[in-house]
Amino acid sequence: MTDLRSLGVSGFCLGGNVFGWTADAVQSRDVLDAYVAGGGNFIDTSDSYMNYFPEQGNVPGQSETIIGDWLAARGNRDQVVVATKVGDHPEYMGIEPATIKAAVDESLRRLRTDYIDLYYLHYDRDESIPVGDVIGALDELVQAGKVRAIGASNITPERLAAFLEFSDREGMARFSALQPQYNLVSRETYEGGLRDVVQREGLACVPYFALASGFLTGKYRAGEASGNVRDVPGMAGGYAGTERGTRVLEALEAVATERGVQLATVAIAWVAQQPTVVAPIASARTVEQLSALFAMNDVQLTASELDVLDVASR
Ligand SMILES: NC(=O)c1ccc[n+]([C@@H]2O[C@H](COP(=O)([O-])OP(=O)(O)OC[C@H]3O[C@@H](n4cnc5c(N)ncnc54)[C@H](OP(=O)(O)O)[C@@H]3O)[C@@H](O)[C@H]2O)c1
């Protein structure tokens, strides 16, 4: 089976939860066009995006549909690495084998493709499901050519290790990527047990929320984003006014000002430079936002800059 690293992904992965949520179909296509024009080739989505705010009329699967229509219109399927996830769609909830096998066909249909490059388990909420059942289902998808590489997200170190151990013992499909939450105001989930497993087992870390939902751009402090849909606990709003959040923004400001770049650029560059990270994921609602994210390619943080950010974010 394919390993994520062999797919040659770009160092900045474009998050897809905005498509059909905070960006309409036209804006989404503009962002996708600008992303590939800027040298990106790695797009992250889920069969559930964007189902977190049903009261806003969001349709799960809309993000995949927008990406699928764009791939078909541009005829560039083989130039893009598409990652999607299973386990959080209201009609295909969880990672029981039957759910995975049914959900993948829906994702393929919406994405208008016959293969998914990287297929993640979105959540591992029910640890009573045997790892062998799940790997068995994923292995079938790999054998059938529906999926090239597999990965996990939102999982404990113990379960991640158990999945890998089963795959190795049985010679079946094996996770090659982990997608944890990881950024300057949320380090605890990843650093420690999960990172140890990733390091030891040679997985690629593809972290989400690289900007802490936009908080690390600094715009919540400036008040520019008050009332934003992400200005809620669990997203950007959860960090505004916290002691750690304030310290991190001050450190980002110092580094960004010295370099003449935006806070967002330094924030995503920090994630990209952490051990085991292959490509941080961040989304952009507009083409203008994208440029600050691509600018991470020109920022190699020095040891003393990394130290300033490390101390502020502890
Ligand atoms: N595995 C999981 O459970 C999981 C969970 C969450 C996300 N994800 C993935 O990770 C991706 C990234 O997460 P996310 O999009 O929620 O958060 P994020 O990447 O941390 O924040 C992105 C948001 O910040 C704002 N922003 C981006 N660039 C900006 C700039 N230059 N200036 C000002 N504002 C800027 C935009 O929102 P506004 O303009 O609306 O402020 C943008 O949508 C998602 O799209 C998804 O693919 C995975």
mmCIF file of C-alpha atoms and ligand atoms in Angstrom:
data_model
loop_
_atom_site.group_PDB
_atom_site.id
_atom_site.type_symbol
_atom_site.label_atom_id
_atom_site.label_comp_id
_atom_site.label_asym_id
_atom_site.label_seq_id
_atom_site.Cartn_x
_atom_site.Cartn_y
_atom_site.Cartn_z
ATOM 1 C CA MET A 1 0.000 0.000 0.000
ATOM 2 C CA THR A 2 1.007 3.633 -0.381
ATOM 3 C CA ASP A 3 2.714 5.603 2.375
ATOM 4 C CA LEU A 4 1.686 9.263 2.716
ATOM 5 C CA ARG A 5 5.299 10.424 2.454
ATOM 6 C CA SER A 6 5.649 8.778 -0.961
ATOM 7 C CA LEU A 7 2.755 10.863 -2.329
ATOM 8 C CA GLY A 8 4.983 13.956 -2.443
ATOM 9 C CA VAL A 9 2.727 16.351 -0.588
ATOM 10 C CA SER A 10 3.334 20.095 -0.348
ATOM 11 C CA GLY A 11 4.399 21.501 3.027
ATOM 12 C CA PHE A 12 1.128 23.376 3.584
ATOM 13 C CA CYS A 13 -2.090 21.367 3.467
ATOM 14 C CA LEU A 14 -5.257 23.286 2.595
ATOM 15 C CA GLY A 15 -8.123 22.760 5.057
ATOM 16 C CA GLY A 16 -11.509 22.162 3.497
ATOM 17 C CA ASN A 17 -14.008 22.821 6.271
ATOM 18 C CA VAL A 18 -14.660 26.323 4.934
ATOM 19 C CA PHE A 19 -15.969 25.041 1.598
ATOM 20 C CA GLY A 20 -19.743 25.330 1.678
ATOM 21 C CA TRP A 21 -19.563 26.861 5.174
ATOM 22 C CA THR A 22 -17.795 30.228 5.467
ATOM 23 C CA ALA A 23 -16.873 30.211 1.763
ATOM 24 C CA ASP A 24 -19.561 29.696 -0.870
ATOM 25 C CA ALA A 25 -18.939 27.561 -3.968
ATOM 26 C CA VAL A 26 -17.476 30.426 -6.008
ATOM 27 C CA GLN A 27 -15.154 31.640 -3.231
ATOM 28 C CA SER A 28 -14.119 28.038 -2.570
ATOM 29 C CA ARG A 29 -13.146 27.474 -6.189
ATOM 30 C CA ASP A 30 -11.129 30.703 -6.150
ATOM 31 C CA VAL A 31 -9.251 29.537 -3.047
ATOM 32 C CA LEU A 32 -8.641 26.091 -4.568
ATOM 33 C CA ASP A 33 -7.357 27.637 -7.819
ATOM 34 C CA ALA A 34 -5.065 30.012 -5.935
ATOM 35 C CA TYR A 35 -3.824 27.184 -3.742
ATOM 36 C CA VAL A 36 -2.641 25.026 -6.655
ATOM 37 C CA ALA A 37 -1.343 28.093 -8.505
ATOM 38 C CA GLY A 38 0.768 28.810 -5.426
ATOM 39 C CA GLY A 39 2.301 25.332 -5.521
ATOM 40 C CA GLY A 40 -0.002 23.473 -3.083
ATOM 41 C CA ASN A 41 -1.191 19.951 -3.854
ATOM 42 C CA PHE A 42 -2.582 18.580 -0.561
ATOM 43 C CA ILE A 43 -6.266 19.142 0.289
ATOM 44 C CA ASP A 44 -7.953 18.022 3.496
ATOM 45 C CA THR A 45 -11.688 17.470 3.896
ATOM 46 C CA SER A 46 -14.188 15.133 5.568
ATOM 47 C CA ASP A 47 -17.483 13.539 4.645
ATOM 48 C CA SER A 48 -18.971 15.502 7.560
ATOM 49 C CA TYR A 49 -17.937 19.076 6.637
ATOM 50 C CA MET A 50 -19.541 21.108 7.710
ATOM 51 C CA ASN A 51 -21.947 19.492 10.154
ATOM 52 C CA TYR A 52 -21.030 21.334 13.356
ATOM 53 C CA PHE A 53 -23.585 24.089 12.967
ATOM 54 C CA PRO A 54 -26.702 22.444 11.517
ATOM 55 C CA GLU A 55 -28.758 25.416 12.692
ATOM 56 C CA GLN A 56 -26.891 27.459 10.064
ATOM 57 C CA GLY A 57 -28.183 25.167 7.338
ATOM 58 C CA ASN A 58 -24.808 23.560 6.596
ATOM 59 C CA VAL A 59 -24.981 20.355 4.595
ATOM 60 C CA PRO A 60 -22.582 17.533 5.520
ATOM 61 C CA GLY A 61 -20.663 16.463 2.412
ATOM 62 C CA GLN A 62 -20.844 19.899 0.838
ATOM 63 C CA SER A 63 -17.085 20.387 1.121
ATOM 64 C CA GLU A 64 -16.412 17.118 -0.742
ATOM 65 C CA THR A 65 -18.964 18.089 -3.379
ATOM 66 C CA ILE A 66 -17.315 21.453 -3.976
ATOM 67 C CA ILE A 67 -13.866 19.853 -4.184
ATOM 68 C CA GLY A 68 -15.193 17.115 -6.509
ATOM 69 C CA ASP A 69 -16.807 19.639 -8.854
ATOM 70 C CA TRP A 70 -13.607 21.673 -8.882
ATOM 71 C CA LEU A 71 -11.452 18.592 -9.644
ATOM 72 C CA ALA A 72 -13.783 17.666 -12.496
ATOM 73 C CA ALA A 73 -13.835 21.202 -13.898
ATOM 74 C CA ARG A 74 -10.056 21.577 -13.740
ATOM 75 C CA GLY A 75 -9.255 18.000 -14.818
ATOM 76 C CA ASN A 76 -6.416 17.886 -12.293
ATOM 77 C CA ARG A 77 -7.328 14.888 -10.153
ATOM 78 C CA ASP A 78 -3.939 13.212 -10.615
ATOM 79 C CA GLN A 79 -2.050 16.354 -9.590
ATOM 80 C CA VAL A 80 -3.770 16.724 -6.221
ATOM 81 C CA VAL A 81 -3.505 14.609 -3.073
ATOM 82 C CA VAL A 82 -7.007 14.398 -1.608
ATOM 83 C CA ALA A 83 -7.470 13.450 2.039
ATOM 84 C CA THR A 84 -10.917 12.852 3.496
ATOM 85 C CA LYS A 85 -12.317 11.234 6.634
ATOM 86 C CA VAL A 86 -14.964 8.849 7.858
ATOM 87 C CA GLY A 87 -16.780 8.628 11.164
ATOM 88 C CA ASP A 88 -18.542 11.920 11.801
ATOM 89 C CA HIS A 89 -21.205 12.156 9.105
ATOM 90 C CA PRO A 90 -24.672 12.130 10.711
ATOM 91 C CA GLU A 91 -25.768 9.203 8.521
ATOM 92 C CA TYR A 92 -22.433 7.370 8.714
ATOM 93 C CA MET A 93 -21.423 7.942 12.316
ATOM 94 C CA GLY A 94 -18.605 5.916 13.827
ATOM 95 C CA ILE A 95 -16.051 3.482 12.465
ATOM 96 C CA GLU A 96 -17.846 0.164 12.415
ATOM 97 C CA PRO A 97 -16.718 -1.795 9.323
ATOM 98 C CA ALA A 98 -20.132 -1.565 7.632
ATOM 99 C CA THR A 99 -20.191 2.212 8.190
ATOM 100 C CA ILE A 100 -16.728 2.676 6.707
ATOM 101 C CA LYS A 101 -17.537 0.574 3.647
ATOM 102 C CA ALA A 102 -20.768 2.451 2.961
ATOM 103 C CA ALA A 103 -19.378 5.928 3.694
ATOM 104 C CA VAL A 104 -16.378 5.586 1.384
ATOM 105 C CA ASP A 105 -18.617 5.122 -1.644
ATOM 106 C CA GLU A 106 -20.510 8.283 -0.752
ATOM 107 C CA SER A 107 -17.241 10.211 -0.456
ATOM 108 C CA LEU A 108 -16.037 8.881 -3.812
ATOM 109 C CA ARG A 109 -19.295 9.908 -5.425
ATOM 110 C CA ARG A 110 -19.170 13.434 -4.023
ATOM 111 C CA LEU A 111 -15.474 13.829 -4.849
ATOM 112 C CA ARG A 112 -16.171 12.562 -8.395
ATOM 113 C CA THR A 113 -13.183 10.253 -8.309
ATOM 114 C CA ASP A 114 -12.503 6.534 -8.059
ATOM 115 C CA TYR A 115 -9.792 6.777 -5.427
ATOM 116 C CA ILE A 116 -9.021 8.702 -2.231
ATOM 117 C CA ASP A 117 -5.333 9.368 -1.625
ATOM 118 C CA LEU A 118 -5.510 9.444 2.168
ATOM 119 C CA TYR A 119 -8.477 8.165 4.165
ATOM 120 C CA TYR A 120 -8.605 9.036 7.872
ATOM 121 C CA LEU A 121 -10.679 7.732 10.723
ATOM 122 C CA HIS A 122 -12.071 11.096 11.877
ATOM 123 C CA TYR A 123 -12.647 10.047 15.515
ATOM 124 C CA ASP A 124 -12.009 6.942 17.548
ATOM 125 C CA ARG A 125 -14.908 7.497 19.952
ATOM 126 C CA ASP A 126 -15.861 3.885 20.681
ATOM 127 C CA GLU A 127 -12.841 1.973 21.870
ATOM 128 C CA SER A 128 -14.894 -1.196 22.218
ATOM 129 C CA ILE A 129 -14.715 -1.627 18.429
ATOM 130 C CA PRO A 130 -11.865 -4.115 17.872
ATOM 131 C CA VAL A 131 -8.896 -2.639 16.002
ATOM 132 C CA GLY A 132 -8.850 -5.732 13.787
ATOM 133 C CA ASP A 133 -12.385 -5.078 12.531
ATOM 134 C CA VAL A 134 -11.513 -1.526 11.533
ATOM 135 C CA ILE A 135 -8.197 -2.417 9.904
ATOM 136 C CA GLY A 136 -9.908 -5.283 8.089
ATOM 137 C CA ALA A 137 -12.389 -2.838 6.540
ATOM 138 C CA LEU A 138 -9.692 -0.320 5.629
ATOM 139 C CA ASP A 139 -7.509 -3.054 4.156
ATOM 140 C CA GLU A 140 -10.384 -4.106 1.895
ATOM 141 C CA LEU A 141 -10.658 -0.531 0.623
ATOM 142 C CA VAL A 142 -6.935 -0.444 -0.099
ATOM 143 C CA GLN A 143 -7.067 -3.817 -1.889
ATOM 144 C CA ALA A 144 -10.027 -2.585 -3.950
ATOM 145 C CA GLY A 145 -8.062 0.525 -4.985
ATOM 146 C CA LYS A 146 -10.594 2.884 -3.426
ATOM 147 C CA VAL A 147 -8.029 4.232 -0.949
ATOM 148 C CA ARG A 148 -4.265 4.637 -1.316
ATOM 149 C CA ALA A 149 -3.076 5.490 2.213
ATOM 150 C CA ILE A 150 -4.829 5.451 5.576
ATOM 151 C CA GLY A 151 -4.563 7.593 8.691
ATOM 152 C CA ALA A 152 -6.116 8.376 12.071
ATOM 153 C CA SER A 153 -7.271 11.509 13.879
ATOM 154 C CA ASN A 154 -8.495 12.256 17.403
ATOM 155 C CA ILE A 155 -7.204 9.030 18.918
ATOM 156 C CA THR A 156 -5.306 8.061 22.063
ATOM 157 C CA PRO A 157 -1.671 6.945 21.915
ATOM 158 C CA GLU A 158 -2.682 3.527 23.221
ATOM 159 C CA ARG A 159 -5.268 2.874 20.525
ATOM 160 C CA LEU A 160 -2.988 4.260 17.811
ATOM 161 C CA ALA A 161 -0.252 1.855 18.906
ATOM 162 C CA ALA A 162 -2.748 -1.035 19.027
ATOM 163 C CA PHE A 163 -3.930 -0.339 15.447
ATOM 164 C CA LEU A 164 -0.341 -0.269 14.189
ATOM 165 C CA GLU A 165 0.575 -3.405 16.058
ATOM 166 C CA PHE A 166 -2.391 -5.271 14.540
ATOM 167 C CA SER A 167 -1.544 -4.107 10.995
ATOM 168 C CA ASP A 168 2.065 -5.182 11.354
ATOM 169 C CA ARG A 169 1.206 -8.551 12.854
ATOM 170 C CA GLU A 170 -1.370 -9.351 10.179
ATOM 171 C CA GLY A 171 0.461 -7.711 7.273
ATOM 172 C CA MET A 172 -2.547 -5.514 6.571
ATOM 173 C CA ALA A 173 -3.012 -1.831 5.690
ATOM 174 C CA ARG A 174 -1.201 0.420 8.193
ATOM 175 C CA PHE A 175 -1.739 4.049 9.154
ATOM 176 C CA SER A 176 0.925 6.289 7.647
ATOM 177 C CA ALA A 177 -0.450 9.593 8.961
ATOM 178 C CA LEU A 178 -1.866 11.048 12.144
ATOM 179 C CA GLN A 179 -3.963 14.228 12.164
ATOM 180 C CA PRO A 180 -3.931 15.674 15.703
ATOM 181 C CA GLN A 181 -4.931 19.101 16.943
ATOM 182 C CA TYR A 182 -1.668 21.016 17.324
ATOM 183 C CA ASN A 183 -0.769 24.674 17.462
ATOM 184 C CA LEU A 184 0.875 27.260 19.729
ATOM 185 C CA VAL A 185 -2.066 27.412 22.136
ATOM 186 C CA SER A 186 -2.821 23.687 22.051
ATOM 187 C CA ARG A 187 0.286 21.561 22.421
ATOM 188 C CA GLU A 188 -0.768 19.053 25.085
ATOM 189 C CA THR A 189 -2.864 16.753 22.888
ATOM 190 C CA TYR A 190 0.032 15.938 20.599
ATOM 191 C CA GLU A 191 3.282 16.467 22.468
ATOM 192 C CA GLY A 192 3.873 13.448 24.660
ATOM 193 C CA GLY A 193 2.335 10.029 24.093
ATOM 194 C CA LEU A 194 0.959 10.602 20.593
ATOM 195 C CA ARG A 195 4.122 12.174 19.267
ATOM 196 C CA ASP A 196 6.150 9.346 20.768
ATOM 197 C CA VAL A 197 4.130 6.780 18.806
ATOM 198 C CA VAL A 198 4.338 8.827 15.601
ATOM 199 C CA GLN A 199 8.103 9.181 15.978
ATOM 200 C CA ARG A 200 8.722 5.556 16.868
ATOM 201 C CA GLU A 201 6.473 4.168 14.127
ATOM 202 C CA GLY A 202 7.571 6.553 11.366
ATOM 203 C CA LEU A 203 4.164 8.165 10.785
ATOM 204 C CA ALA A 204 3.653 11.580 9.192
ATOM 205 C CA CYS A 205 2.032 14.181 11.432
ATOM 206 C CA VAL A 206 -0.474 16.419 9.609
ATOM 207 C CA PRO A 207 -1.808 18.727 12.337
ATOM 208 C CA TYR A 208 -5.120 20.570 12.199
ATOM 209 C CA PHE A 209 -6.082 23.993 13.588
ATOM 210 C CA ALA A 210 -2.602 25.351 12.798
ATOM 211 C CA LEU A 211 -4.036 28.855 13.400
ATOM 212 C CA ALA A 212 -6.222 27.838 16.366
ATOM 213 C CA SER A 213 -9.251 28.546 14.138
ATOM 214 C CA GLY A 214 -7.902 31.991 13.301
ATOM 215 C CA PHE A 215 -7.002 33.095 16.844
ATOM 216 C CA LEU A 216 -3.267 33.033 16.011
ATOM 217 C CA THR A 217 -3.744 35.616 13.251
ATOM 218 C CA GLY A 218 -4.161 38.148 16.093
ATOM 219 C CA LYS A 219 -7.465 39.446 14.770
ATOM 220 C CA TYR A 220 -9.509 38.388 17.795
ATOM 221 C CA ARG A 221 -7.314 40.546 20.027
ATOM 222 C CA ALA A 222 -7.835 43.478 17.680
ATOM 223 C CA GLY A 223 -11.579 42.906 17.775
ATOM 224 C CA GLU A 224 -11.682 42.571 13.990
ATOM 225 C CA ALA A 225 -13.245 39.135 14.249
ATOM 226 C CA SER A 226 -15.796 39.565 17.016
ATOM 227 C CA GLY A 227 -19.024 37.883 16.019
ATOM 228 C CA ASN A 228 -17.120 35.554 13.660
ATOM 229 C CA VAL A 229 -18.683 32.080 13.507
ATOM 230 C CA ARG A 230 -15.413 30.736 14.989
ATOM 231 C CA ASP A 231 -15.633 33.121 17.954
ATOM 232 C CA VAL A 232 -16.949 30.324 20.178
ATOM 233 C CA PRO A 233 -15.500 27.982 22.844
ATOM 234 C CA GLY A 234 -13.708 25.064 21.176
ATOM 235 C CA MET A 235 -12.643 27.363 18.371
ATOM 236 C CA ALA A 236 -10.883 30.745 18.255
ATOM 237 C CA GLY A 237 -13.158 32.277 20.882
ATOM 238 C CA GLY A 238 -11.897 29.821 23.482
ATOM 239 C CA TYR A 239 -8.436 31.421 23.528
ATOM 240 C CA ALA A 240 -9.244 35.114 23.446
ATOM 241 C CA GLY A 241 -8.368 36.789 26.734
ATOM 242 C CA THR A 242 -6.658 33.737 28.230
ATOM 243 C CA GLU A 243 -3.278 34.266 29.843
ATOM 244 C CA ARG A 244 -1.573 31.810 27.542
ATOM 245 C CA GLY A 245 -3.311 33.181 24.459
ATOM 246 C CA THR A 246 -2.166 36.694 25.322
ATOM 247 C CA ARG A 247 1.434 35.565 25.902
ATOM 248 C CA VAL A 248 1.511 33.669 22.590
ATOM 249 C CA LEU A 249 0.137 36.605 20.606
ATOM 250 C CA GLU A 250 2.771 38.898 22.136
ATOM 251 C CA ALA A 251 5.532 36.477 21.164
ATOM 252 C CA LEU A 252 4.116 36.050 17.652
ATOM 253 C CA GLU A 253 3.902 39.814 17.292
ATOM 254 C CA ALA A 254 7.551 40.240 18.302
ATOM 255 C CA VAL A 255 8.801 37.633 15.821
ATOM 256 C CA ALA A 256 6.467 38.736 13.015
ATOM 257 C CA THR A 257 7.327 42.438 13.386
ATOM 258 C CA GLU A 258 11.056 41.743 13.311
ATOM 259 C CA ARG A 259 10.605 39.746 10.085
ATOM 260 C CA GLY A 260 7.987 42.001 8.505
ATOM 261 C CA VAL A 261 5.478 39.157 8.108
ATOM 262 C CA GLN A 262 2.005 38.436 9.480
ATOM 263 C CA LEU A 263 1.347 36.638 12.773
ATOM 264 C CA ALA A 264 -0.416 33.844 10.856
ATOM 265 C CA THR A 265 2.763 33.184 8.872
ATOM 266 C CA VAL A 266 4.865 32.736 12.004
ATOM 267 C CA ALA A 267 2.171 30.614 13.675
ATOM 268 C CA ILE A 268 1.960 28.114 10.822
ATOM 269 C CA ALA A 269 5.752 28.132 10.326
ATOM 270 C CA TRP A 270 6.138 27.155 13.987
ATOM 271 C CA VAL A 271 3.885 24.108 13.505
ATOM 272 C CA ALA A 272 5.684 23.165 10.283
ATOM 273 C CA GLN A 273 9.053 23.195 12.057
ATOM 274 C CA GLN A 274 8.065 20.904 14.916
ATOM 275 C CA PRO A 275 9.497 17.351 14.923
ATOM 276 C CA THR A 276 7.439 14.759 12.953
ATOM 277 C CA VAL A 277 5.276 17.400 11.225
ATOM 278 C CA VAL A 278 5.033 16.847 7.473
ATOM 279 C CA ALA A 279 2.407 19.478 6.619
ATOM 280 C CA PRO A 280 0.293 21.699 8.883
ATOM 281 C CA ILE A 281 -3.339 22.113 7.802
ATOM 282 C CA ALA A 282 -4.960 25.530 7.726
ATOM 283 C CA SER A 283 -7.968 26.782 5.872
ATOM 284 C CA ALA A 284 -8.429 30.057 4.044
ATOM 285 C CA ARG A 285 -11.801 31.644 3.391
ATOM 286 C CA THR A 286 -10.390 34.024 0.794
ATOM 287 C CA VAL A 287 -7.501 34.160 -1.680
ATOM 288 C CA GLU A 288 -6.011 37.077 0.296
ATOM 289 C CA GLN A 289 -5.781 34.933 3.447
ATOM 290 C CA LEU A 290 -3.878 32.273 1.521
ATOM 291 C CA SER A 291 -0.844 34.425 0.872
ATOM 292 C CA ALA A 292 -0.027 34.751 4.586
ATOM 293 C CA LEU A 293 -0.137 30.961 4.832
ATOM 294 C CA PHE A 294 2.033 30.261 1.787
ATOM 295 C CA ALA A 295 4.524 32.786 3.173
ATOM 296 C CA MET A 296 5.507 30.096 5.703
ATOM 297 C CA ASN A 297 7.634 28.599 2.907
ATOM 298 C CA ASP A 298 9.942 31.632 3.172
ATOM 299 C CA VAL A 299 10.203 31.594 6.959
ATOM 300 C CA GLN A 300 12.779 29.367 8.609
ATOM 301 C CA LEU A 301 12.497 30.259 12.290
ATOM 302 C CA THR A 302 15.821 30.554 14.098
ATOM 303 C CA ALA A 303 16.623 28.717 17.312
ATOM 304 C CA SER A 304 16.106 31.895 19.327
ATOM 305 C CA GLU A 305 12.728 32.634 17.657
ATOM 306 C CA LEU A 306 11.624 29.059 18.317
ATOM 307 C CA ASP A 307 12.700 29.499 21.921
ATOM 308 C CA VAL A 308 10.656 32.701 22.374
ATOM 309 C CA LEU A 309 7.567 30.949 20.982
ATOM 310 C CA ASP A 310 8.204 27.826 23.009
ATOM 311 C CA VAL A 311 8.448 29.701 26.307
ATOM 312 C CA ALA A 312 5.342 31.801 25.595
ATOM 313 C CA SER A 313 3.245 28.802 24.621
ATOM 314 C CA ARG A 314 4.038 26.546 27.606
HETATM 315 N N1 LIG B 1 -9.399 16.086 12.248
HETATM 316 C C1 LIG B 1 -10.212 16.929 12.832
HETATM 317 O O1 LIG B 1 -10.959 16.583 13.765
HETATM 318 C C2 LIG B 1 -10.253 18.357 12.369
HETATM 319 C C3 LIG B 1 -10.865 19.329 13.185
HETATM 320 C C4 LIG B 1 -10.864 20.648 12.735
HETATM 321 C C5 LIG B 1 -10.260 20.975 11.516
HETATM 322 N N2 LIG B 1 -9.693 20.002 10.727
HETATM 323 C C6 LIG B 1 -9.064 20.321 9.418
HETATM 324 O O2 LIG B 1 -8.122 21.343 9.615
HETATM 325 C C7 LIG B 1 -8.444 22.457 8.783
HETATM 326 C C8 LIG B 1 -8.003 23.696 9.484
HETATM 327 O O3 LIG B 1 -8.861 23.969 10.595
HETATM 328 P P1 LIG B 1 -9.729 25.272 10.633
HETATM 329 O O4 LIG B 1 -9.916 25.728 9.261
HETATM 330 O O5 LIG B 1 -10.940 24.996 11.410
HETATM 331 O O6 LIG B 1 -8.834 26.253 11.507
HETATM 332 P P2 LIG B 1 -7.487 27.041 11.189
HETATM 333 O O7 LIG B 1 -6.840 26.554 9.953
HETATM 334 O O8 LIG B 1 -6.712 27.047 12.449
HETATM 335 O O9 LIG B 1 -8.056 28.519 10.954
HETATM 336 C C9 LIG B 1 -8.479 28.865 9.655
HETATM 337 C C10 LIG B 1 -9.342 30.114 9.675
HETATM 338 O O10 LIG B 1 -8.596 31.239 10.132
HETATM 339 C C11 LIG B 1 -8.954 32.390 9.357
HETATM 340 N N3 LIG B 1 -7.762 32.810 8.600
HETATM 341 C C12 LIG B 1 -6.943 32.029 7.833
HETATM 342 N N4 LIG B 1 -5.947 32.749 7.298
HETATM 343 C C13 LIG B 1 -6.121 33.994 7.734
HETATM 344 C C14 LIG B 1 -5.402 35.197 7.524
HETATM 345 N N5 LIG B 1 -4.310 35.221 6.745
HETATM 346 N N6 LIG B 1 -5.861 36.332 8.108
HETATM 347 C C15 LIG B 1 -6.961 36.304 8.894
HETATM 348 N N7 LIG B 1 -7.690 35.196 9.134
HETATM 349 C C16 LIG B 1 -7.267 34.048 8.559
HETATM 350 C C17 LIG B 1 -10.086 31.944 8.434
HETATM 351 O O11 LIG B 1 -11.350 32.052 9.088
HETATM 352 P P3 LIG B 1 -12.237 33.388 9.150
HETATM 353 O O12 LIG B 1 -11.858 34.230 7.992
HETATM 354 O O13 LIG B 1 -13.631 32.903 9.120
HETATM 355 O O14 LIG B 1 -11.861 34.025 10.453
HETATM 356 C C18 LIG B 1 -9.789 30.471 8.265
HETATM 357 O O15 LIG B 1 -10.878 29.734 7.840
HETATM 358 C C19 LIG B 1 -9.935 22.326 8.491
HETATM 359 O O16 LIG B 1 -10.329 23.018 7.334
HETATM 360 C C20 LIG B 1 -10.044 20.829 8.373
HETATM 361 O O17 LIG B 1 -9.624 20.428 7.082
HETATM 362 C C21 LIG B 1 -9.669 18.708 11.171
#
